[in-house]
mmCIF file of C-alpha atoms and ligand atoms in Angstrom:
data_model
loop_
_atom_site.group_PDB
_atom_site.id
_atom_site.type_symbol
_atom_site.label_atom_id
_atom_site.label_comp_id
_atom_site.label_asym_id
_atom_site.label_seq_id
_atom_site.Cartn_x
_atom_site.Cartn_y
_atom_site.Cartn_z
ATOM 1 C CA MET A 1363 -15.309 27.177 13.527
ATOM 2 C CA PRO A 1364 -15.591 26.966 9.716
ATOM 3 C CA GLN A 1365 -17.659 24.207 8.148
ATOM 4 C CA ALA A 1366 -15.855 21.755 5.852
ATOM 5 C CA GLU A 1367 -17.122 19.204 3.381
ATOM 6 C CA PRO A 1368 -15.972 15.588 3.168
ATOM 7 C CA ASP A 1369 -15.055 14.598 -0.415
ATOM 8 C CA LEU A 1370 -17.139 11.483 -1.065
ATOM 9 C CA ASN A 1371 -14.973 10.485 -4.047
ATOM 10 C CA ARG A 1372 -12.045 9.809 -1.775
ATOM 11 C CA ARG A 1373 -10.929 6.180 -1.352
ATOM 12 C CA ILE A 1374 -10.405 5.163 2.253
ATOM 13 C CA LEU A 1375 -8.827 1.965 3.569
ATOM 14 C CA VAL A 1376 -10.375 0.759 6.836
ATOM 15 C CA LEU A 1377 -8.055 -1.530 8.777
ATOM 16 C CA TYR A 1378 -9.352 -3.571 11.738
ATOM 17 C CA VAL A 1379 -6.433 -4.298 14.056
ATOM 18 C CA GLY A 1380 -8.526 -5.367 17.061
ATOM 19 C CA GLY A 1381 -10.384 -4.015 20.060
ATOM 20 C CA THR A 1382 -13.892 -4.108 21.504
ATOM 21 C CA ILE A 1383 -15.404 -2.660 18.338
ATOM 22 C CA GLY A 1384 -15.158 -6.066 16.644
ATOM 23 C CA MET A 1385 -15.242 -8.327 19.694
ATOM 24 C CA ARG A 1386 -17.631 -11.106 20.542
ATOM 25 C CA ALA A 1387 -18.372 -12.880 23.850
ATOM 26 C CA SER A 1388 -16.184 -15.941 24.539
ATOM 27 C CA ALA A 1389 -15.841 -18.259 27.544
ATOM 28 C CA ASP A 1390 -13.083 -15.943 28.882
ATOM 29 C CA GLY A 1391 -14.902 -12.682 28.162
ATOM 30 C CA LEU A 1392 -14.873 -10.442 25.070
ATOM 31 C CA ALA A 1393 -12.338 -11.512 22.408
ATOM 32 C CA PRO A 1394 -11.553 -10.207 18.893
ATOM 33 C CA GLN A 1395 -13.182 -11.870 15.851
ATOM 34 C CA ARG A 1396 -11.802 -12.065 12.322
ATOM 35 C CA ASP A 1397 -15.042 -11.598 10.412
ATOM 36 C CA LEU A 1398 -15.576 -7.915 11.209
ATOM 37 C CA PRO A 1399 -15.190 -6.614 7.597
ATOM 38 C CA ALA A 1400 -18.329 -8.337 6.250
ATOM 39 C CA ALA A 1401 -20.427 -7.457 9.306
ATOM 40 C CA LEU A 1402 -19.276 -3.827 9.250
ATOM 41 C CA ALA A 1403 -19.835 -3.457 5.495
ATOM 42 C CA ALA A 1404 -23.413 -4.705 5.950
ATOM 43 C CA ARG A 1405 -24.083 -2.207 8.727
ATOM 44 C CA LEU A 1406 -22.622 0.664 6.728
ATOM 45 C CA ALA A 1407 -24.669 -0.184 3.613
ATOM 46 C CA PRO A 1408 -27.654 2.014 4.592
ATOM 47 C CA TRP A 1409 -25.295 5.016 4.778
ATOM 48 C CA GLY A 1410 -24.805 4.632 1.019
ATOM 49 C CA GLY A 1411 -24.110 7.983 -0.647
ATOM 50 C CA GLN A 1412 -23.241 9.779 2.596
ATOM 51 C CA LEU A 1413 -19.840 8.113 2.978
ATOM 52 C CA PRO A 1414 -16.645 8.131 0.893
ATOM 53 C CA LEU A 1415 -15.589 5.018 -1.040
ATOM 54 C CA PHE A 1416 -14.023 2.514 1.304
ATOM 55 C CA SER A 1417 -12.727 -1.015 1.604
ATOM 56 C CA ILE A 1418 -12.284 -2.913 4.867
ATOM 57 C CA GLN A 1419 -9.429 -5.266 5.769
ATOM 58 C CA THR A 1420 -8.623 -7.273 8.861
ATOM 59 C CA PHE A 1421 -5.016 -6.779 9.859
ATOM 60 C CA ALA A 1422 -3.071 -9.958 10.711
ATOM 61 C CA ASP A 1423 -4.599 -11.442 13.869
ATOM 62 C CA PRO A 1424 -6.830 -8.851 15.527
ATOM 63 C CA ILE A 1425 -5.844 -8.402 19.175
ATOM 64 C CA ASP A 1426 -7.030 -6.876 22.402
ATOM 65 C CA SER A 1427 -4.987 -3.678 22.372
ATOM 66 C CA ALA A 1428 -3.668 -4.583 25.827
ATOM 67 C CA ASP A 1429 -1.382 -6.958 23.903
ATOM 68 C CA ALA A 1430 -0.109 -4.314 21.481
ATOM 69 C CA THR A 1431 3.661 -3.789 21.405
ATOM 70 C CA PRO A 1432 5.844 -1.223 19.621
ATOM 71 C CA ALA A 1433 6.349 -3.917 16.951
ATOM 72 C CA ASP A 1434 2.598 -3.715 16.267
ATOM 73 C CA TRP A 1435 2.822 0.089 15.861
ATOM 74 C CA LEU A 1436 5.586 -0.484 13.336
ATOM 75 C CA ALA A 1437 3.589 -3.128 11.435
ATOM 76 C CA ILE A 1438 0.544 -0.820 11.183
ATOM 77 C CA ALA A 1439 2.743 2.084 10.043
ATOM 78 C CA ARG A 1440 4.360 -0.121 7.364
ATOM 79 C CA HIS A 1441 0.982 -1.372 6.161
ATOM 80 C CA ILE A 1442 -0.193 2.212 5.711
ATOM 81 C CA ALA A 1443 3.082 3.449 4.195
ATOM 82 C CA ASP A 1444 3.039 0.585 1.654
ATOM 83 C CA ARG A 1445 -0.472 1.597 0.539
ATOM 84 C CA HIS A 1446 0.073 5.357 0.684
ATOM 85 C CA GLY A 1447 -0.665 6.630 -2.817
ATOM 86 C CA ARG A 1448 -3.357 4.025 -3.466
ATOM 87 C CA TYR A 1449 -5.757 5.528 -0.902
ATOM 88 C CA ASP A 1450 -6.748 9.079 0.026
ATOM 89 C CA GLY A 1451 -7.090 8.283 3.707
ATOM 90 C CA PHE A 1452 -6.913 5.516 6.309
ATOM 91 C CA VAL A 1453 -9.131 4.514 9.215
ATOM 92 C CA VAL A 1454 -7.629 2.208 11.843
ATOM 93 C CA LEU A 1455 -10.125 0.336 14.030
ATOM 94 C CA HIS A 1456 -8.253 -0.242 17.276
ATOM 95 C CA GLY A 1457 -8.882 -1.164 20.911
ATOM 96 C CA THR A 1458 -9.394 1.862 23.108
ATOM 97 C CA ASP A 1459 -7.034 0.773 25.905
ATOM 98 C CA THR A 1460 -3.830 1.595 24.028
ATOM 99 C CA MET A 1461 -5.251 3.557 21.096
ATOM 100 C CA ALA A 1462 -3.597 6.778 22.276
ATOM 101 C CA TYR A 1463 -0.183 5.042 22.295
ATOM 102 C CA THR A 1464 -0.663 3.789 18.739
ATOM 103 C CA ALA A 1465 -1.976 7.191 17.625
ATOM 104 C CA SER A 1466 1.121 8.888 19.043
ATOM 105 C CA ALA A 1467 3.469 6.276 17.577
ATOM 106 C CA LEU A 1468 1.872 6.509 14.115
ATOM 107 C CA GLY A 1469 2.157 10.292 14.375
ATOM 108 C CA PHE A 1470 5.942 9.997 14.712
ATOM 109 C CA LEU A 1471 6.398 7.065 12.321
ATOM 110 C CA LEU A 1472 4.267 8.675 9.595
ATOM 111 C CA ALA A 1473 5.289 12.277 10.336
ATOM 112 C CA GLY A 1474 4.324 14.597 7.486
ATOM 113 C CA ILE A 1475 1.944 12.103 5.796
ATOM 114 C CA ASP A 1476 -0.279 14.082 3.439
ATOM 115 C CA VAL A 1477 -3.533 12.146 3.956
ATOM 116 C CA PRO A 1478 -5.646 11.599 7.093
ATOM 117 C CA VAL A 1479 -4.935 8.518 9.224
ATOM 118 C CA ILE A 1480 -7.797 8.299 11.706
ATOM 119 C CA LEU A 1481 -7.919 5.838 14.609
ATOM 120 C CA THR A 1482 -11.182 4.914 16.238
ATOM 121 C CA GLY A 1483 -12.785 2.084 18.195
ATOM 122 C CA ALA A 1484 -15.735 1.583 20.521
ATOM 123 C CA GLN A 1485 -16.627 1.154 24.150
ATOM 124 C CA VAL A 1486 -19.294 -1.436 23.256
ATOM 125 C CA PRO A 1487 -18.947 -4.185 20.580
ATOM 126 C CA MET A 1488 -20.614 -3.347 17.279
ATOM 127 C CA GLU A 1489 -22.949 -6.302 17.528
ATOM 128 C CA VAL A 1490 -24.346 -5.246 20.918
ATOM 129 C CA GLU A 1491 -27.508 -3.133 20.886
ATOM 130 C CA GLY A 1492 -26.815 0.537 21.614
ATOM 131 C CA SER A 1493 -23.111 0.282 20.638
ATOM 132 C CA ASP A 1494 -21.118 3.403 19.779
ATOM 133 C CA ALA A 1495 -19.192 1.452 17.096
ATOM 134 C CA LEU A 1496 -21.092 2.466 13.973
ATOM 135 C CA ASP A 1497 -21.270 6.115 14.967
ATOM 136 C CA ASN A 1498 -17.502 6.165 15.527
ATOM 137 C CA VAL A 1499 -16.744 4.443 12.203
ATOM 138 C CA VAL A 1500 -19.021 6.836 10.301
ATOM 139 C CA SER A 1501 -17.318 9.814 11.993
ATOM 140 C CA ALA A 1502 -13.846 8.444 11.294
ATOM 141 C CA LEU A 1503 -14.704 7.859 7.605
ATOM 142 C CA THR A 1504 -16.057 11.403 7.371
ATOM 143 C CA PHE A 1505 -12.902 12.893 8.912
ATOM 144 C CA ALA A 1506 -10.712 10.660 6.712
ATOM 145 C CA ALA A 1507 -12.468 12.033 3.618
ATOM 146 C CA CYS A 1508 -11.992 15.680 4.587
ATOM 147 C CA PRO A 1509 -9.460 17.408 2.291
ATOM 148 C CA ALA A 1510 -8.697 19.995 4.998
ATOM 149 C CA LEU A 1511 -7.284 17.300 7.293
ATOM 150 C CA ALA A 1512 -4.002 15.387 7.050
ATOM 151 C CA GLY A 1513 -1.893 13.464 9.548
ATOM 152 C CA VAL A 1514 -2.749 11.151 12.406
ATOM 153 C CA GLY A 1515 -5.914 11.822 14.380
ATOM 154 C CA LEU A 1516 -8.083 9.945 16.853
ATOM 155 C CA ALA A 1517 -11.851 10.167 16.392
ATOM 156 C CA PHE A 1518 -14.240 9.318 19.181
ATOM 157 C CA ASP A 1519 -17.777 10.389 20.015
ATOM 158 C CA ARG A 1520 -17.825 12.670 16.923
ATOM 159 C CA VAL A 1521 -14.732 14.611 17.973
ATOM 160 C CA LEU A 1522 -11.367 14.469 16.169
ATOM 161 C CA TYR A 1523 -8.267 14.859 18.341
ATOM 162 C CA ARG A 1524 -4.682 15.251 17.232
ATOM 163 C CA GLY A 1525 -3.323 11.705 17.631
ATOM 164 C CA CYS A 1526 -0.249 12.684 19.654
ATOM 165 C CA ARG A 1527 -2.358 14.770 22.075
ATOM 166 C CA ALA A 1528 -5.156 12.274 22.741
ATOM 167 C CA THR A 1529 -5.563 10.183 25.866
ATOM 168 C CA LYS A 1530 -8.214 7.775 27.125
ATOM 169 C CA VAL A 1531 -10.278 9.559 29.771
ATOM 170 C CA SER A 1532 -13.108 7.088 30.417
ATOM 171 C CA SER A 1533 -13.379 3.314 30.367
ATOM 172 C CA SER A 1534 -17.158 3.424 29.999
ATOM 173 C CA ASP A 1535 -18.487 6.759 28.648
ATOM 174 C CA PHE A 1536 -18.959 7.104 24.903
ATOM 175 C CA ALA A 1537 -16.872 10.280 25.281
ATOM 176 C CA GLY A 1538 -13.893 8.021 26.007
ATOM 177 C CA PHE A 1539 -11.059 10.311 24.851
ATOM 178 C CA GLY A 1540 -9.856 13.842 25.387
ATOM 179 C CA SER A 1541 -6.812 15.961 24.577
ATOM 180 C CA PRO A 1542 -6.339 17.960 27.776
ATOM 181 C CA ASN A 1543 -3.611 20.261 26.479
ATOM 182 C CA HIS A 1544 -4.787 20.787 22.909
ATOM 183 C CA ALA A 1545 -8.040 21.864 21.261
ATOM 184 C CA PRO A 1546 -9.865 19.206 19.197
ATOM 185 C CA LEU A 1547 -9.182 19.474 15.449
ATOM 186 C CA ALA A 1548 -12.744 18.937 14.249
ATOM 187 C CA ARG A 1549 -16.171 17.685 15.243
ATOM 188 C CA LEU A 1550 -19.430 16.499 13.684
ATOM 189 C CA ASP A 1551 -21.976 18.877 15.072
ATOM 190 C CA PRO A 1552 -23.959 17.483 13.130
ATOM 191 C CA ASP A 1553 -22.069 18.831 10.069
ATOM 192 C CA LEU A 1554 -18.301 18.590 9.852
ATOM 193 C CA VAL A 1555 -16.716 21.604 11.530
ATOM 194 C CA VAL A 1556 -12.935 22.058 11.462
ATOM 195 C CA ASP A 1557 -10.990 24.260 13.890
ATOM 196 C CA GLU A 1558 -8.393 25.644 11.500
ATOM 197 C CA ALA A 1559 -6.437 27.263 14.329
ATOM 198 C CA ALA A 1560 -5.847 23.804 15.877
ATOM 199 C CA LEU A 1561 -4.645 22.126 12.664
ATOM 200 C CA PRO A 1562 -0.963 21.392 12.086
ATOM 201 C CA ARG A 1563 0.614 23.984 9.776
ATOM 202 C CA PRO A 1564 3.001 22.226 7.393
ATOM 203 C CA ASP A 1565 5.528 24.697 5.940
ATOM 204 C CA GLY A 1566 6.797 22.471 3.132
ATOM 205 C CA THR A 1567 10.057 21.686 4.916
ATOM 206 C CA GLU A 1568 8.782 18.493 6.566
ATOM 207 C CA PRO A 1569 11.027 15.508 5.801
ATOM 208 C CA ALA A 1570 9.460 12.442 4.168
ATOM 209 C CA PHE A 1571 8.794 9.839 6.844
ATOM 210 C CA VAL A 1572 11.186 6.937 7.194
ATOM 211 C CA ILE A 1573 9.962 3.804 8.972
ATOM 212 C CA PRO A 1574 12.738 2.252 11.098
ATOM 213 C CA GLU A 1575 13.721 -1.422 10.870
ATOM 214 C CA ALA A 1576 12.756 -2.184 14.479
ATOM 215 C CA LEU A 1577 11.166 -0.437 17.432
ATOM 216 C CA ASP A 1578 12.510 -2.388 20.334
ATOM 217 C CA ALA A 1579 14.481 -0.132 22.686
ATOM 218 C CA ARG A 1580 13.953 -0.759 26.385
ATOM 219 C CA VAL A 1581 11.761 2.178 27.433
ATOM 220 C CA ILE A 1582 10.156 2.057 30.867
ATOM 221 C CA SER A 1583 8.327 4.403 33.211
ATOM 222 C CA LEU A 1584 8.516 5.530 36.810
ATOM 223 C CA ARG A 1585 5.456 7.040 38.435
ATOM 224 C CA VAL A 1586 6.566 8.709 41.654
ATOM 225 C CA VAL A 1587 4.369 7.953 44.680
ATOM 226 C CA PRO A 1588 4.437 8.948 48.348
ATOM 227 C CA GLY A 1589 6.869 6.617 50.142
ATOM 228 C CA LEU A 1590 8.597 5.501 46.900
ATOM 229 C CA PRO A 1591 11.029 2.723 47.922
ATOM 230 C CA ALA A 1592 14.728 3.333 47.169
ATOM 231 C CA ALA A 1593 14.924 -0.335 46.068
ATOM 232 C CA LEU A 1594 12.728 0.486 43.068
ATOM 233 C CA LEU A 1595 15.239 3.118 41.942
ATOM 234 C CA ASP A 1596 18.059 0.568 42.309
ATOM 235 C CA ALA A 1597 16.072 -1.966 40.276
ATOM 236 C CA ILE A 1598 15.584 0.572 37.473
ATOM 237 C CA LEU A 1599 19.338 1.286 37.389
ATOM 238 C CA ASP A 1600 20.005 -2.450 37.173
ATOM 239 C CA MET A 1601 17.685 -2.704 34.170
ATOM 240 C CA ALA A 1602 19.762 -0.086 32.302
ATOM 241 C CA PRO A 1603 16.822 1.227 30.269
ATOM 242 C CA ARG A 1604 17.574 3.293 27.164
ATOM 243 C CA GLY A 1605 14.591 5.532 27.895
ATOM 244 C CA LEU A 1606 12.711 6.425 31.079
ATOM 245 C CA VAL A 1607 9.524 8.465 31.390
ATOM 246 C CA ILE A 1608 9.251 9.911 34.907
ATOM 247 C CA GLU A 1609 5.731 10.878 35.937
ATOM 248 C CA CYS A 1610 6.307 13.647 38.480
ATOM 249 C CA TYR A 1611 3.843 15.431 40.716
ATOM 250 C CA GLY A 1612 2.200 18.716 39.667
ATOM 251 C CA SER A 1613 4.560 21.096 37.930
ATOM 252 C CA GLY A 1614 7.563 18.790 38.198
ATOM 253 C CA THR A 1615 8.425 17.709 41.735
ATOM 254 C CA VAL A 1616 9.705 14.328 42.925
ATOM 255 C CA PRO A 1617 10.275 12.850 46.411
ATOM 256 C CA SER A 1618 13.888 13.009 47.593
ATOM 257 C CA VAL A 1619 13.772 9.394 48.899
ATOM 258 C CA ASP A 1620 16.301 10.428 51.582
ATOM 259 C CA GLY A 1621 18.714 11.705 48.944
ATOM 260 C CA HIS A 1622 18.461 8.555 46.768
ATOM 261 C CA MET A 1623 16.514 10.298 44.013
ATOM 262 C CA GLN A 1624 19.364 12.699 43.230
ATOM 263 C CA THR A 1625 21.992 9.935 43.087
ATOM 264 C CA PHE A 1626 19.678 7.707 41.070
ATOM 265 C CA LEU A 1627 18.973 10.355 38.444
ATOM 266 C CA GLU A 1628 22.601 11.376 38.115
ATOM 267 C CA ARG A 1629 23.782 7.766 37.686
ATOM 268 C CA LEU A 1630 20.984 7.021 35.254
ATOM 269 C CA VAL A 1631 21.715 9.961 32.969
ATOM 270 C CA ARG A 1632 25.481 9.440 33.221
ATOM 271 C CA ARG A 1633 25.035 5.835 32.052
ATOM 272 C CA GLY A 1634 23.227 7.065 28.921
ATOM 273 C CA THR A 1635 19.540 6.622 29.742
ATOM 274 C CA VAL A 1636 17.435 9.359 28.156
ATOM 275 C CA ALA A 1637 15.002 10.429 30.876
ATOM 276 C CA VAL A 1638 12.040 12.738 30.352
ATOM 277 C CA ALA A 1639 9.839 14.250 33.071
ATOM 278 C CA LEU A 1640 6.085 14.730 32.738
ATOM 279 C CA SER A 1641 3.316 15.730 35.115
ATOM 280 C CA GLN A 1642 0.788 13.364 36.686
ATOM 281 C CA ALA A 1643 -1.702 16.228 36.376
ATOM 282 C CA ALA A 1644 -3.786 15.946 33.207
ATOM 283 C CA HIS A 1645 -3.680 19.670 32.417
ATOM 284 C CA GLY A 1646 -0.898 22.229 32.302
ATOM 285 C CA GLY A 1647 2.291 20.146 31.967
ATOM 286 C CA ILE A 1648 5.406 20.718 34.037
ATOM 287 C CA ARG A 1649 7.777 23.632 34.612
ATOM 288 C CA LEU A 1650 11.025 22.043 35.696
ATOM 289 C CA GLY A 1651 12.930 24.139 38.195
ATOM 290 C CA ALA A 1652 9.870 25.921 39.607
ATOM 291 C CA TYR A 1653 10.246 24.081 42.961
ATOM 292 C CA ALA A 1654 13.285 23.019 44.956
ATOM 293 C CA ALA A 1655 11.666 19.561 45.136
ATOM 294 C CA GLY A 1656 12.206 19.269 41.399
ATOM 295 C CA SER A 1657 15.811 20.446 41.363
ATOM 296 C CA ALA A 1658 17.184 16.878 41.349
ATOM 297 C CA LEU A 1659 15.687 16.459 37.873
ATOM 298 C CA VAL A 1660 17.238 19.672 36.559
ATOM 299 C CA LYS A 1661 20.665 18.975 38.080
ATOM 300 C CA ALA A 1662 20.795 15.455 36.648
ATOM 301 C CA GLY A 1663 19.828 16.577 33.135
ATOM 302 C CA VAL A 1664 16.351 15.048 32.896
ATOM 303 C CA ILE A 1665 14.498 16.452 29.863
ATOM 304 C CA ASP A 1666 11.524 18.727 30.514
ATOM 305 C CA GLY A 1667 8.607 16.996 28.754
ATOM 306 C CA ARG A 1668 6.435 20.105 29.220
ATOM 307 C CA ASP A 1669 2.833 19.306 28.267
ATOM 308 C CA MET A 1670 3.348 16.032 26.358
ATOM 309 C CA THR A 1671 0.969 13.199 27.150
ATOM 310 C CA PHE A 1672 2.508 10.108 28.667
ATOM 311 C CA GLU A 1673 1.634 8.176 25.517
ATOM 312 C CA ALA A 1674 3.337 10.730 23.245
ATOM 313 C CA ALA A 1675 6.517 10.854 25.351
ATOM 314 C CA PHE A 1676 6.712 7.052 25.485
ATOM 315 C CA ALA A 1677 6.183 6.658 21.723
ATOM 316 C CA LYS A 1678 8.581 9.515 20.924
ATOM 317 C CA LEU A 1679 11.348 7.906 22.973
ATOM 318 C CA HIS A 1680 10.817 4.627 21.100
ATOM 319 C CA HIS A 1681 10.843 6.447 17.778
ATOM 320 C CA LEU A 1682 14.019 8.417 18.495
ATOM 321 C CA LEU A 1683 15.876 5.498 20.073
ATOM 322 C CA ALA A 1684 15.173 3.404 16.954
ATOM 323 C CA GLN A 1685 17.190 5.789 14.795
ATOM 324 C CA ASP A 1686 20.716 5.179 15.904
ATOM 325 C CA LEU A 1687 21.274 8.821 16.820
ATOM 326 C CA PRO A 1688 23.891 9.953 19.331
ATOM 327 C CA THR A 1689 22.343 10.319 22.809
ATOM 328 C CA VAL A 1690 22.900 14.078 22.760
ATOM 329 C CA MET A 1691 20.795 14.305 19.586
ATOM 330 C CA VAL A 1692 18.020 12.119 21.040
ATOM 331 C CA ARG A 1693 17.922 14.466 24.051
ATOM 332 C CA THR A 1694 17.772 17.576 21.860
ATOM 333 C CA VAL A 1695 15.005 16.304 19.582
ATOM 334 C CA LEU A 1696 13.036 14.877 22.508
ATOM 335 C CA ALA A 1697 12.846 18.331 24.078
ATOM 336 C CA ARG A 1698 11.625 19.939 20.827
ATOM 337 C CA ASN A 1699 8.219 19.876 19.231
ATOM 338 C CA MET A 1700 8.191 17.468 16.274
ATOM 339 C CA ILE A 1701 4.588 16.825 15.249
ATOM 340 C CA GLY A 1702 2.553 19.069 17.536
ATOM 341 C CA GLU A 1703 3.035 16.917 20.639
ATOM 342 C CA ILE A 1704 4.495 19.830 22.658
ATOM 343 C CA ARG A 1705 3.190 23.363 23.002
ATOM 344 C CA GLU A 1706 5.540 25.675 21.065
HETATM 345 N N1 LIG B 191 -9.642 -4.086 25.895
HETATM 346 C C1 LIG B 191 -10.149 -3.453 24.704
HETATM 347 C C2 LIG B 191 -8.969 -3.097 23.831
HETATM 348 O O1 LIG B 191 -8.304 -2.149 24.089
HETATM 349 C C3 LIG B 191 -10.926 -2.245 25.086
HETATM 350 C C4 LIG B 191 -11.564 -1.500 23.942
HETATM 351 O O2 LIG B 191 -11.339 -1.719 22.784
HETATM 352 O O3 LIG B 191 -12.378 -0.609 24.254
HETATM 353 O O4 LIG B 191 -8.695 -3.776 22.875
#
């Protein structure tokens, strides 16, 4: 992998939106604090000339990322889009629990952005001895200052993943993230090494990103399980979701639920819900139609989500459903690679 140099003259905006990285103990357990910028700036001071120029802001009310909603993704995307042009890169300090969702959503909302937008966080609060926070912030700033990188990435434990391919793999290890179906984009080893083969290849035809007014479509998920009750399928139909992510077994099989699954899927798709199938297996994705036990999905017109992560499929549905496109167009674009979220 070729070595790359961060450009230390780049100006980076660091945005704290919440998460363990800036949390402090409270009577109810760890909770976000507002005074992270000053504390973080003090800790980064000894790094002096080794980091790019940066300023740190706290975004609105920092939250535990368990409380993040698609409206929060939109607000972060707007904040960045409004400042695009004034900074050469962005670092978003975010809770790890839903960081992969936000990374995917920002990937779609800011598609084609020409500067790095790097999300990171920590497993242990910055003010606790032995925390991974500072190391992750330093890595994220280094990636954000690298001229060879652009677009949304997620940096953790010195590895940079493509945002729409990343997923949380550990709730305790410092190596908390992975991208099971895509090679990491870069790492600090200890110098910055970029895997050029894994980088997105813009061809100049990318449209400028447009941030939608709202991101509020009803998108839900169904994880199939042994003994899945038919009543759950009925309840989903009653909810009339606009989008449904179905987490199938292995390469794309679902239980027949005594014939209910077929009827459910056909009714669902006929009523206009855009349904996409993914695999519960972390690696490999699905191959719809490989097994008879997956034929109900094919017959009903469920989209083959191939090797997308759950987070990417969920965020992509939100993004597409926010654009007032005809359902047939949402289905077509959902099945296609947009920002590197699906293997070509
Ligand atoms: N619950 C925290 C959050 O996602 C966990 C973390 O940041 O690691 O905000």
